[in-house]
mmCIF file of C-alpha atoms in Angstrom:
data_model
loop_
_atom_site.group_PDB
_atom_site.id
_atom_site.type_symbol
_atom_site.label_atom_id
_atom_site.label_comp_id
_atom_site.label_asym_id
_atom_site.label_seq_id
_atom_site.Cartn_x
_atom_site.Cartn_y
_atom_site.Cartn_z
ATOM 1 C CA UNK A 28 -200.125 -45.457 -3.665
ATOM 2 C CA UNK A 29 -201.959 -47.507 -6.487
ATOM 3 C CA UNK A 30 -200.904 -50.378 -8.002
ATOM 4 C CA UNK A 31 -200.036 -48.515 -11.535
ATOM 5 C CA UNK A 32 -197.751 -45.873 -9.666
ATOM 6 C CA UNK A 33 -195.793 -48.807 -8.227
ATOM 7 C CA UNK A 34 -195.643 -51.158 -11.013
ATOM 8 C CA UNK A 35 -194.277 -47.869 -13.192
ATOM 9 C CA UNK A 36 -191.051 -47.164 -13.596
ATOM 10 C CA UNK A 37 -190.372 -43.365 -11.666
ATOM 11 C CA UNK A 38 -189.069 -41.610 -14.603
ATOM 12 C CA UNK A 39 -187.341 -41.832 -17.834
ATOM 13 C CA UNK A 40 -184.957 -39.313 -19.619
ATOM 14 C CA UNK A 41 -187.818 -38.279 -21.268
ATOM 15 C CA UNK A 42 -189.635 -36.178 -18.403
ATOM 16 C CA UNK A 43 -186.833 -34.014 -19.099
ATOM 17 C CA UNK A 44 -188.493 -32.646 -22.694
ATOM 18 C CA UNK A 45 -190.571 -29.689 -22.441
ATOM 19 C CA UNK A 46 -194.322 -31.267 -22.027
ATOM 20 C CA UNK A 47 -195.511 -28.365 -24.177
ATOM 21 C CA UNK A 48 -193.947 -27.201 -27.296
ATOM 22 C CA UNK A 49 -192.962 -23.843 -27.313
ATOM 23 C CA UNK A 50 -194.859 -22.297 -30.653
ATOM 24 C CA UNK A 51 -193.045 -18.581 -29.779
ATOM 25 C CA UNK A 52 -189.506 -20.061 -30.100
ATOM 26 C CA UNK A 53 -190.077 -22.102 -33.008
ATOM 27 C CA UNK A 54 -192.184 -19.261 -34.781
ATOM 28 C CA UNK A 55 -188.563 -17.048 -33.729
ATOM 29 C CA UNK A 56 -186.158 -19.997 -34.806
ATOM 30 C CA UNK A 57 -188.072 -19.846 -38.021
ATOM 31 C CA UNK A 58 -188.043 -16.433 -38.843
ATOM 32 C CA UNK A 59 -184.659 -15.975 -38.152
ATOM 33 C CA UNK A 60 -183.446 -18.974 -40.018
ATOM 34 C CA UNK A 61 -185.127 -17.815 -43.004
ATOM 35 C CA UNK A 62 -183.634 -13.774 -42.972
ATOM 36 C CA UNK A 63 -180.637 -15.766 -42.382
ATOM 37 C CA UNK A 64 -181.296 -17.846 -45.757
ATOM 38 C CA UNK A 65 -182.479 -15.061 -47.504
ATOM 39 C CA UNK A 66 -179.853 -12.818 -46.548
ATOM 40 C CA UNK A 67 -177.147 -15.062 -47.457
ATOM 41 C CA UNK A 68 -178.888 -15.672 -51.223
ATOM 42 C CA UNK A 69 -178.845 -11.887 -51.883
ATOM 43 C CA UNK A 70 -175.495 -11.631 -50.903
ATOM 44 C CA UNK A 71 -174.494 -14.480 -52.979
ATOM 45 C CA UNK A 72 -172.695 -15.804 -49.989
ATOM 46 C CA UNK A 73 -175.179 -18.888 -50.504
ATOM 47 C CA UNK A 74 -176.503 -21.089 -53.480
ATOM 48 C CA UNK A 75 -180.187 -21.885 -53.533
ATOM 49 C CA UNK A 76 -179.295 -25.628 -51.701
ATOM 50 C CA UNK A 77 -177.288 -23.341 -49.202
ATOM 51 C CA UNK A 78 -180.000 -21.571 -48.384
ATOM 52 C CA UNK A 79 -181.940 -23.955 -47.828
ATOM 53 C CA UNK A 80 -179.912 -25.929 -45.653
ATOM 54 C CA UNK A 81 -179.321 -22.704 -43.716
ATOM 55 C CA UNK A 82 -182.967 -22.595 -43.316
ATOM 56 C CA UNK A 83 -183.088 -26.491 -42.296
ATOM 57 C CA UNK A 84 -179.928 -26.251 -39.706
ATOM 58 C CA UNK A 85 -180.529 -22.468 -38.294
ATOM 59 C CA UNK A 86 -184.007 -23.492 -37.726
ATOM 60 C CA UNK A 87 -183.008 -26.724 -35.788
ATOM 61 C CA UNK A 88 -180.366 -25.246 -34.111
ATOM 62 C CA UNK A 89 -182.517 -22.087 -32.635
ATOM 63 C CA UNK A 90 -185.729 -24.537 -31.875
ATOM 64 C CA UNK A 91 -183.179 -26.135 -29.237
ATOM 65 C CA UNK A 92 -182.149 -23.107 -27.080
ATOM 66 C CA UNK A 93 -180.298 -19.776 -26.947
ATOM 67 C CA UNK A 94 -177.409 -21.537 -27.921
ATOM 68 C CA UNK A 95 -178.506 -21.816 -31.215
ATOM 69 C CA UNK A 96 -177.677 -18.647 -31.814
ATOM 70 C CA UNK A 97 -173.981 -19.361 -31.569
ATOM 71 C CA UNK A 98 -174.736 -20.393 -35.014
ATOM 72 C CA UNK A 99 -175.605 -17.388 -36.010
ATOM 73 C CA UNK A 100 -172.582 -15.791 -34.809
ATOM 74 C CA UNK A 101 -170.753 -17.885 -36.426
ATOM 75 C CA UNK A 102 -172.225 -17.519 -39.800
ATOM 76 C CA UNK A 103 -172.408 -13.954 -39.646
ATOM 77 C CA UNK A 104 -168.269 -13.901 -39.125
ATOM 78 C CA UNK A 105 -167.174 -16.289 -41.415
ATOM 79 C CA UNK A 106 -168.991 -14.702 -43.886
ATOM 80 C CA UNK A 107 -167.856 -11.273 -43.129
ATOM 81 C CA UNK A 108 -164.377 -12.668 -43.153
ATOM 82 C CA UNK A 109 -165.046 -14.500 -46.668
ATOM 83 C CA UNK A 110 -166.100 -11.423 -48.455
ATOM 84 C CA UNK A 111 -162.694 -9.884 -47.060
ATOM 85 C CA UNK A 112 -160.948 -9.326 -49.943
ATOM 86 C CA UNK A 113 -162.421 -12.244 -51.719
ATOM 87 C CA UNK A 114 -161.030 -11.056 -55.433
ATOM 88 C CA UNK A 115 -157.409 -10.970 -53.853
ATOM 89 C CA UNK A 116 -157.907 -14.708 -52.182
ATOM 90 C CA UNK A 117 -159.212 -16.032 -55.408
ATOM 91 C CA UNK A 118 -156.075 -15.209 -57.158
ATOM 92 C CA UNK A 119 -154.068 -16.879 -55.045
ATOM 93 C CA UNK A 120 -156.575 -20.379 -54.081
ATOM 94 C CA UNK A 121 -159.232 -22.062 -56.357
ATOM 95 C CA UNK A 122 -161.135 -22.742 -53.312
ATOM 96 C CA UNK A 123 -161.605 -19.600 -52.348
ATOM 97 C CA UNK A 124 -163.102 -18.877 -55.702
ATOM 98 C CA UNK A 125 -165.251 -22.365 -55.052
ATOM 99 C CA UNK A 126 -166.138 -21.658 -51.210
ATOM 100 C CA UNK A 127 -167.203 -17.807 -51.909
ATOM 101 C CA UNK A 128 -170.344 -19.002 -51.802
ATOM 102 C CA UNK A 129 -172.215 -22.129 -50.152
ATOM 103 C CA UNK A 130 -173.433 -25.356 -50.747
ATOM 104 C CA UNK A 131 -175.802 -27.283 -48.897
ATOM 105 C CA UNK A 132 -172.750 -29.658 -48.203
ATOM 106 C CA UNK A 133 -170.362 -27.036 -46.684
ATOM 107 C CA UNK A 134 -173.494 -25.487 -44.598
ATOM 108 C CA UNK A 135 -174.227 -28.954 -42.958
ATOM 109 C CA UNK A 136 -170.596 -30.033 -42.588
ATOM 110 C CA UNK A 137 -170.375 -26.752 -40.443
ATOM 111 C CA UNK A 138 -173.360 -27.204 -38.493
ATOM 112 C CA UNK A 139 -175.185 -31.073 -38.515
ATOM 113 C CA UNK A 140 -172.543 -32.194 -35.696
ATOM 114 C CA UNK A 141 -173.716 -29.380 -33.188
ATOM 115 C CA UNK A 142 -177.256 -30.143 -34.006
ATOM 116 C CA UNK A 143 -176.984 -33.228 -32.530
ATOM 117 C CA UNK A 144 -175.366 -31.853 -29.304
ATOM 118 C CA UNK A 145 -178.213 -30.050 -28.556
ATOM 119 C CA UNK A 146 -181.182 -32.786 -30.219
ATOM 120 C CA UNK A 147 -179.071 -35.270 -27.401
ATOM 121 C CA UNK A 148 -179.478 -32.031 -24.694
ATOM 122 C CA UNK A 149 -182.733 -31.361 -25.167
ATOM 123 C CA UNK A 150 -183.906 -35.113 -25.272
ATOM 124 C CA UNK A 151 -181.541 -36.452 -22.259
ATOM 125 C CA UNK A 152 -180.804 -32.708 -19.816
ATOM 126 C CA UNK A 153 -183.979 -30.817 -21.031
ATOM 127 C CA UNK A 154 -183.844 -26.836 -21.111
ATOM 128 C CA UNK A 155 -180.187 -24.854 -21.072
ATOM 129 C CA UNK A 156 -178.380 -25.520 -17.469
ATOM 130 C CA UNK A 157 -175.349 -23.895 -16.233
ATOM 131 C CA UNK A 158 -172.209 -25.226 -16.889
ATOM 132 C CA UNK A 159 -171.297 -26.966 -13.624
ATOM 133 C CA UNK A 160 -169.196 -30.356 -14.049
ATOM 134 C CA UNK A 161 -170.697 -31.401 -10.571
ATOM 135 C CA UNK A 162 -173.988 -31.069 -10.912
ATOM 136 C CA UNK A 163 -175.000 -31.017 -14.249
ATOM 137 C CA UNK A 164 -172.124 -33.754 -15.828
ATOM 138 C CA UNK A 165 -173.805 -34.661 -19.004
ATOM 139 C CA UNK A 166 -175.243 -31.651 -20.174
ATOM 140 C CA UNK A 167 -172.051 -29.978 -19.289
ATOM 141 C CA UNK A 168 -169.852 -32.082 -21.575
ATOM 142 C CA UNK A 169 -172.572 -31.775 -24.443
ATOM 143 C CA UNK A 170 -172.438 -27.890 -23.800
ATOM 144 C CA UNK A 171 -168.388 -27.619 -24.212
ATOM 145 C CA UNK A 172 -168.761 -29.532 -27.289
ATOM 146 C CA UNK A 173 -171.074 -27.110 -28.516
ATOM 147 C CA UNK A 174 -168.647 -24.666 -27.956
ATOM 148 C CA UNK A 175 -165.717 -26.059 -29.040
ATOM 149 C CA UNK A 176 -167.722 -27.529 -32.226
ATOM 150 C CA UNK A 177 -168.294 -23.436 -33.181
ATOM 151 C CA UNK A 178 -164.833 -22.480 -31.995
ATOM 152 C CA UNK A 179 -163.706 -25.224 -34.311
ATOM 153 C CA UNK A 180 -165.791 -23.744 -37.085
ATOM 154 C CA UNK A 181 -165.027 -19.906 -36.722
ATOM 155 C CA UNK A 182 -161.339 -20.711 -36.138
ATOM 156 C CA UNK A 183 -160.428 -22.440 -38.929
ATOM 157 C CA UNK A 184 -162.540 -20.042 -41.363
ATOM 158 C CA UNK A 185 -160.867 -16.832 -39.846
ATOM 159 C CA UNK A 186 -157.338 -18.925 -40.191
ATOM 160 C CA UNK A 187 -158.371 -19.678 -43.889
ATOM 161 C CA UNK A 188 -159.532 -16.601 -45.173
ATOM 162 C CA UNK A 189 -157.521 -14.019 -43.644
ATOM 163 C CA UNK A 190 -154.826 -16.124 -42.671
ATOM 164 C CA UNK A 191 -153.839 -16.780 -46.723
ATOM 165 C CA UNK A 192 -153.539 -12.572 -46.790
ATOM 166 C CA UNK A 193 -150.381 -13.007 -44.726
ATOM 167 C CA UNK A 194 -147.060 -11.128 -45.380
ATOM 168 C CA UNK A 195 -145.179 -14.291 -44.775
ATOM 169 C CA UNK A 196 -145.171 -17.367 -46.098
ATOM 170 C CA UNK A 197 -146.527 -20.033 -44.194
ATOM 171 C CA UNK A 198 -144.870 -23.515 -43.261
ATOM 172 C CA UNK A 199 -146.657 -27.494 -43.624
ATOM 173 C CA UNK A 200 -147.555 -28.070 -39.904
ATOM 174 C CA UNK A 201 -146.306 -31.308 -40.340
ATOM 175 C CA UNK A 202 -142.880 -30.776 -41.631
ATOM 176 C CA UNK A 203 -142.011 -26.982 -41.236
ATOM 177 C CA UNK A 204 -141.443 -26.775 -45.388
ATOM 178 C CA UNK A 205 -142.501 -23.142 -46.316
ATOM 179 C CA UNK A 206 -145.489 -23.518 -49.099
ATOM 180 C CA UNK A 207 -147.528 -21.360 -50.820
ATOM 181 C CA UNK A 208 -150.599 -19.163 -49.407
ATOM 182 C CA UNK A 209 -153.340 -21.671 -49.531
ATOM 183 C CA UNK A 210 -151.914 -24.837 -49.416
ATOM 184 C CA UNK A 211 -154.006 -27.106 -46.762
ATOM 185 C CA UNK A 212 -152.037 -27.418 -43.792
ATOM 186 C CA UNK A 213 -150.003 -24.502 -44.579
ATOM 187 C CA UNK A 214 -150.286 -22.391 -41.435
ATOM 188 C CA UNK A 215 -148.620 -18.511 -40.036
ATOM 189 C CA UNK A 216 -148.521 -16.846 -37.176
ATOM 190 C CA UNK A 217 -150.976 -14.337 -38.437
ATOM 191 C CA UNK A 218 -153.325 -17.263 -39.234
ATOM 192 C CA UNK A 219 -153.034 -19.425 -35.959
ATOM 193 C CA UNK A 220 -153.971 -15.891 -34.090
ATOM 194 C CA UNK A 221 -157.119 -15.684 -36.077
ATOM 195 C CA UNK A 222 -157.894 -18.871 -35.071
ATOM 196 C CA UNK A 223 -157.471 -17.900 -31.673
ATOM 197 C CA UNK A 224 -159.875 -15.006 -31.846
ATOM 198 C CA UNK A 225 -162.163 -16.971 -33.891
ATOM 199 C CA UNK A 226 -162.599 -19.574 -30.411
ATOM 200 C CA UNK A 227 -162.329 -16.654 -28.627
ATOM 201 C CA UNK A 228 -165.462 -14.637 -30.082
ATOM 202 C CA UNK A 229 -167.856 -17.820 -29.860
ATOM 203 C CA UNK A 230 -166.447 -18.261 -25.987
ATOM 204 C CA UNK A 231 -167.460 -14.341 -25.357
ATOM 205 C CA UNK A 232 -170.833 -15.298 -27.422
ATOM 206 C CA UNK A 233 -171.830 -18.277 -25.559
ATOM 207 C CA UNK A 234 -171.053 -15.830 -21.964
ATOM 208 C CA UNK A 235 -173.348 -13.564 -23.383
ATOM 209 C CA UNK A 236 -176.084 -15.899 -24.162
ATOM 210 C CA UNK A 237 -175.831 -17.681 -21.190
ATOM 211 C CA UNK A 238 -175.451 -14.703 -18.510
ATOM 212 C CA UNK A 239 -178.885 -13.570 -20.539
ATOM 213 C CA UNK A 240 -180.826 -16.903 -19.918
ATOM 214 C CA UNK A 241 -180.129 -16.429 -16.300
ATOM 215 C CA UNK A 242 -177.485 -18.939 -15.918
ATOM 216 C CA UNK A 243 -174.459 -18.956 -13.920
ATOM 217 C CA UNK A 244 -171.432 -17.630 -16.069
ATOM 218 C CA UNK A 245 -168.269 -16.586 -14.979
ATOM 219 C CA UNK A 246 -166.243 -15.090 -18.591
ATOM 220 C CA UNK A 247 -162.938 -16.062 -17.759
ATOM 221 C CA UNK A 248 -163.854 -19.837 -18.179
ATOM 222 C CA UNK A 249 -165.429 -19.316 -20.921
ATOM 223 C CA UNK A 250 -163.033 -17.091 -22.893
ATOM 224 C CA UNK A 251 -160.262 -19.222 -22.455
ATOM 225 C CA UNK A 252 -162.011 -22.340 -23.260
ATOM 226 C CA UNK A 253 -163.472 -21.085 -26.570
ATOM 227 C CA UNK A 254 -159.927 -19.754 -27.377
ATOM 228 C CA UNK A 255 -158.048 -23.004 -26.158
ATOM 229 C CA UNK A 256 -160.827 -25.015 -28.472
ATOM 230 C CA UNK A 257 -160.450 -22.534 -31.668
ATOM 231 C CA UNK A 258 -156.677 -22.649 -31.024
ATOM 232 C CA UNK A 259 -156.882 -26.938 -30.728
ATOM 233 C CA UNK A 260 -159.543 -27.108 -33.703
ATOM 234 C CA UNK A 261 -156.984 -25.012 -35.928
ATOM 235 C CA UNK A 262 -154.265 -27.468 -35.420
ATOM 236 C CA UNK A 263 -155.893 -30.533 -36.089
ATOM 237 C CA UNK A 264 -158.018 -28.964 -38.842
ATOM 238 C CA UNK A 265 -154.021 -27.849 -40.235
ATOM 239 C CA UNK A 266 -152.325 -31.805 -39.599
ATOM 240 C CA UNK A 267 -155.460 -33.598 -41.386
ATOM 241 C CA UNK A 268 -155.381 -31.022 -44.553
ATOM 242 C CA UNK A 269 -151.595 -31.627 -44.589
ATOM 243 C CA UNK A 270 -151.773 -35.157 -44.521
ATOM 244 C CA UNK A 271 -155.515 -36.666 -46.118
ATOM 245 C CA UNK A 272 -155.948 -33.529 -48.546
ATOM 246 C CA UNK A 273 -154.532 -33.420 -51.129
ATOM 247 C CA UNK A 274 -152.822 -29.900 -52.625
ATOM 248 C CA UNK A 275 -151.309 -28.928 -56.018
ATOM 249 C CA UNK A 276 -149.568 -25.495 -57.223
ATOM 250 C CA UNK A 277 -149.086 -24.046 -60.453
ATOM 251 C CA UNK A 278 -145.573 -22.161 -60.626
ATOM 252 C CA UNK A 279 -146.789 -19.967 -63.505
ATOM 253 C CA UNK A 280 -150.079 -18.672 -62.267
ATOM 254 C CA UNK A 281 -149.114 -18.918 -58.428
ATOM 255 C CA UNK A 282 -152.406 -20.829 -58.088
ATOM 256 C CA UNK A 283 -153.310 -23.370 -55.439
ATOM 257 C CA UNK A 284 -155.557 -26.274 -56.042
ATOM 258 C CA UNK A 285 -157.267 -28.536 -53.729
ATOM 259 C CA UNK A 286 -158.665 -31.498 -56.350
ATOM 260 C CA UNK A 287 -157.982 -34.477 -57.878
ATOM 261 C CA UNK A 288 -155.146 -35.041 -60.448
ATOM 262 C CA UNK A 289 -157.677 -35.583 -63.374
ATOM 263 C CA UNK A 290 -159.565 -32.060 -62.913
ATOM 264 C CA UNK A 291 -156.002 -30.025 -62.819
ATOM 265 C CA UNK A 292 -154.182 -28.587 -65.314
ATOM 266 C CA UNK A 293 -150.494 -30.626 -66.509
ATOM 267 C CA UNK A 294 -148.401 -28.221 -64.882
ATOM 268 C CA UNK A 295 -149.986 -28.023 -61.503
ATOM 269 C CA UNK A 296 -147.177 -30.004 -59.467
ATOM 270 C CA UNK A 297 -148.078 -31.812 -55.889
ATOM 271 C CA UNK A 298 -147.584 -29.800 -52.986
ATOM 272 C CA UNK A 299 -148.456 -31.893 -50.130
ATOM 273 C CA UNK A 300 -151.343 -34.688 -49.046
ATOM 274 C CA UNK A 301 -153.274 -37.232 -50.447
ATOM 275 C CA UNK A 302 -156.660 -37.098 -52.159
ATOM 276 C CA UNK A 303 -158.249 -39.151 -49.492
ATOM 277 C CA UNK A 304 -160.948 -36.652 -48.030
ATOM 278 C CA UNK A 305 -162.535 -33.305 -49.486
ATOM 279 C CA UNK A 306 -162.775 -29.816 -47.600
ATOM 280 C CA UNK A 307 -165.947 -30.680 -46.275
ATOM 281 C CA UNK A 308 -165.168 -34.061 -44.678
ATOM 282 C CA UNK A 309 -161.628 -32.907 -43.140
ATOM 283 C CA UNK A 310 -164.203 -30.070 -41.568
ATOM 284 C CA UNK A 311 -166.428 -32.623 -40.124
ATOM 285 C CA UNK A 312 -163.217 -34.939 -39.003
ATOM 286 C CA UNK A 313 -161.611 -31.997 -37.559
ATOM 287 C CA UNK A 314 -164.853 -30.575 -35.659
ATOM 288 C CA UNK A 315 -165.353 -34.644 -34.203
ATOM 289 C CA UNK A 316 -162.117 -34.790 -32.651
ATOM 290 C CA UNK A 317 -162.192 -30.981 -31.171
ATOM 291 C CA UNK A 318 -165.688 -31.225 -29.729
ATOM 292 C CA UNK A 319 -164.552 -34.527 -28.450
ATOM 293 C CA UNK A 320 -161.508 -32.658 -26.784
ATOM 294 C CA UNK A 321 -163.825 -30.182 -25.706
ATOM 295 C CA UNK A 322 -166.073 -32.191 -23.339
ATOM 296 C CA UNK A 323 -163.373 -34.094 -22.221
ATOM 297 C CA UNK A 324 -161.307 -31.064 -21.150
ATOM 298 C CA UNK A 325 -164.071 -28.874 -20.103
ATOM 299 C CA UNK A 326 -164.189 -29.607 -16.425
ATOM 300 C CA UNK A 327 -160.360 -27.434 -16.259
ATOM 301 C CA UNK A 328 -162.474 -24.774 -17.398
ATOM 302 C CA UNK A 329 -165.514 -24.638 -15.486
#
């Protein structure tokens, strides 16, 4: 051996990157980030900044693996399930008439976290691996987060927009009080089984995508654990919007409100929670502490 082979270090976590960039998959991540963008401007389901932050996060997300697509799936849903009797919802919730249609803020508090999972996997694990708790440890735990990050996102969305079309009312999570459709923290049976089929569609997506990279997946594991993480994201999504968001009612117009005291009108009255964080932040809070819980409980899965 010579001396520069012995005086260097044998490898870094960087051997694990791809040594040549992939121009096919970022020329696909682009042009299906942008339909995505465009598509979601025509159907007003995103403002201009949306878009582009679509662009921006569905372009990251696909440039780091099939997993990206998860994503997609998720985007694809939630919007399906906000356009579900949308002019109903609004009646009942001001922020369903706000949310209709996204901002750049709501598209990256929905997506930046998961970007990161994957930035860290592709940096420190390199290309997609199996999920195997033995042999692969790292990317393993950054892969349930993943998941339980878009089971997070897709289950409280379904539990929020066709939860609030329940027959009954729902109850404050953190004190069983019945409140009114809408309020945060408010939850029903109806909505905590959307929530569960929310984690459970993004478990049966990322089976899919993984049995077609050629990677070991078994789709019990992976059913359960995206429903156990949509189920888990719902609840903690439900305690912080009952506790650090704020929600006010107007009697007369049966109309929920999810702002400060100085934009409402002098009859709303205070339903529950203080004005401490906004939708968007309780998202990102929420989606923290259930991808956390997902790579920490992800080796009873797999």
């Amino acid at each position: 051996r010579d001396a520069r082979s012995i005086a260097s270090p044998p490898s870094t976590h960087y051997n694990n990157m791809p040594s040549v960039v992939d121009v096919i998959t970022l020329m696909k991540a682009a042009a299906v980030a942008g339909m995505m963008a465009v598509r979601g401007m025509k159907r007003k389901s995103l403002t201009p900044g949306g878009a582009a932050a679509a662009f921006i996060v569905g372009f990251s997300s696909l440039a780091c693996g099939s997993r990206g697509f998860l994503l997609l799936l998720f985007y694809l849903v939630g919007i399906k399930a906000t356009k579900y009797k949308s002019q109903l919802k609004s009646n009942l919730d001001q922020t369903a008439a706000d949310t209709s249609c996204r901002g750049s803020a709501q598209v990256f508090a929905c997506s930046i976290i998961g970007i990161v999972f994957q930035l860290i996997h592709v940096v420190y694990c390199g290309e997609e691996k199996s999920i195997d708790f033995k042999r692969h440890l790292f990317a393993s735990a950054l892969t349930c987060a993943l998941i339980a990050h878009h089971s997070t996102n897709l289950a409280d969305t379904l539990a929020s927009e066709l939860g609030i079309l329940s027959n009954s009312k729902p109850f404050l999570i953190i004190s069983g009080k019945t409140v009114p459709p809408g309020t945060n923290g408010g939850v029903t049976a109806l909505g905590t089984a959307f929530s569960a089929l929310g984690g459970c569609i993004i478990g049966i997506g990322a089976l899919f995508l993984d049995y077609n990279n050629g990677l070991n997946a078994a789709p019990i594991p992976y059913i359960l654990f995206g429903t156990t993480c949509g189920v888990i994201g719902s609840i903690v999504d439900s305690v912080l919007g009952a506790t650090v968001q704020v929600t006010y009612y107007n009697k007369e117009k049966k109309f929920i409100y999810s702002r400060s005291r100085e934009c409402l009108p002098p009859d709303a009255i205070h339903i529950s929670g203080s004005d401490v964080l906004s939708n968007a932040q309780v998202n990102v809070v929420s989606i923290m502490i259930t991808s956390a819980c997902g790579a920490a409980i992800g080796s009873a899965f797999f």
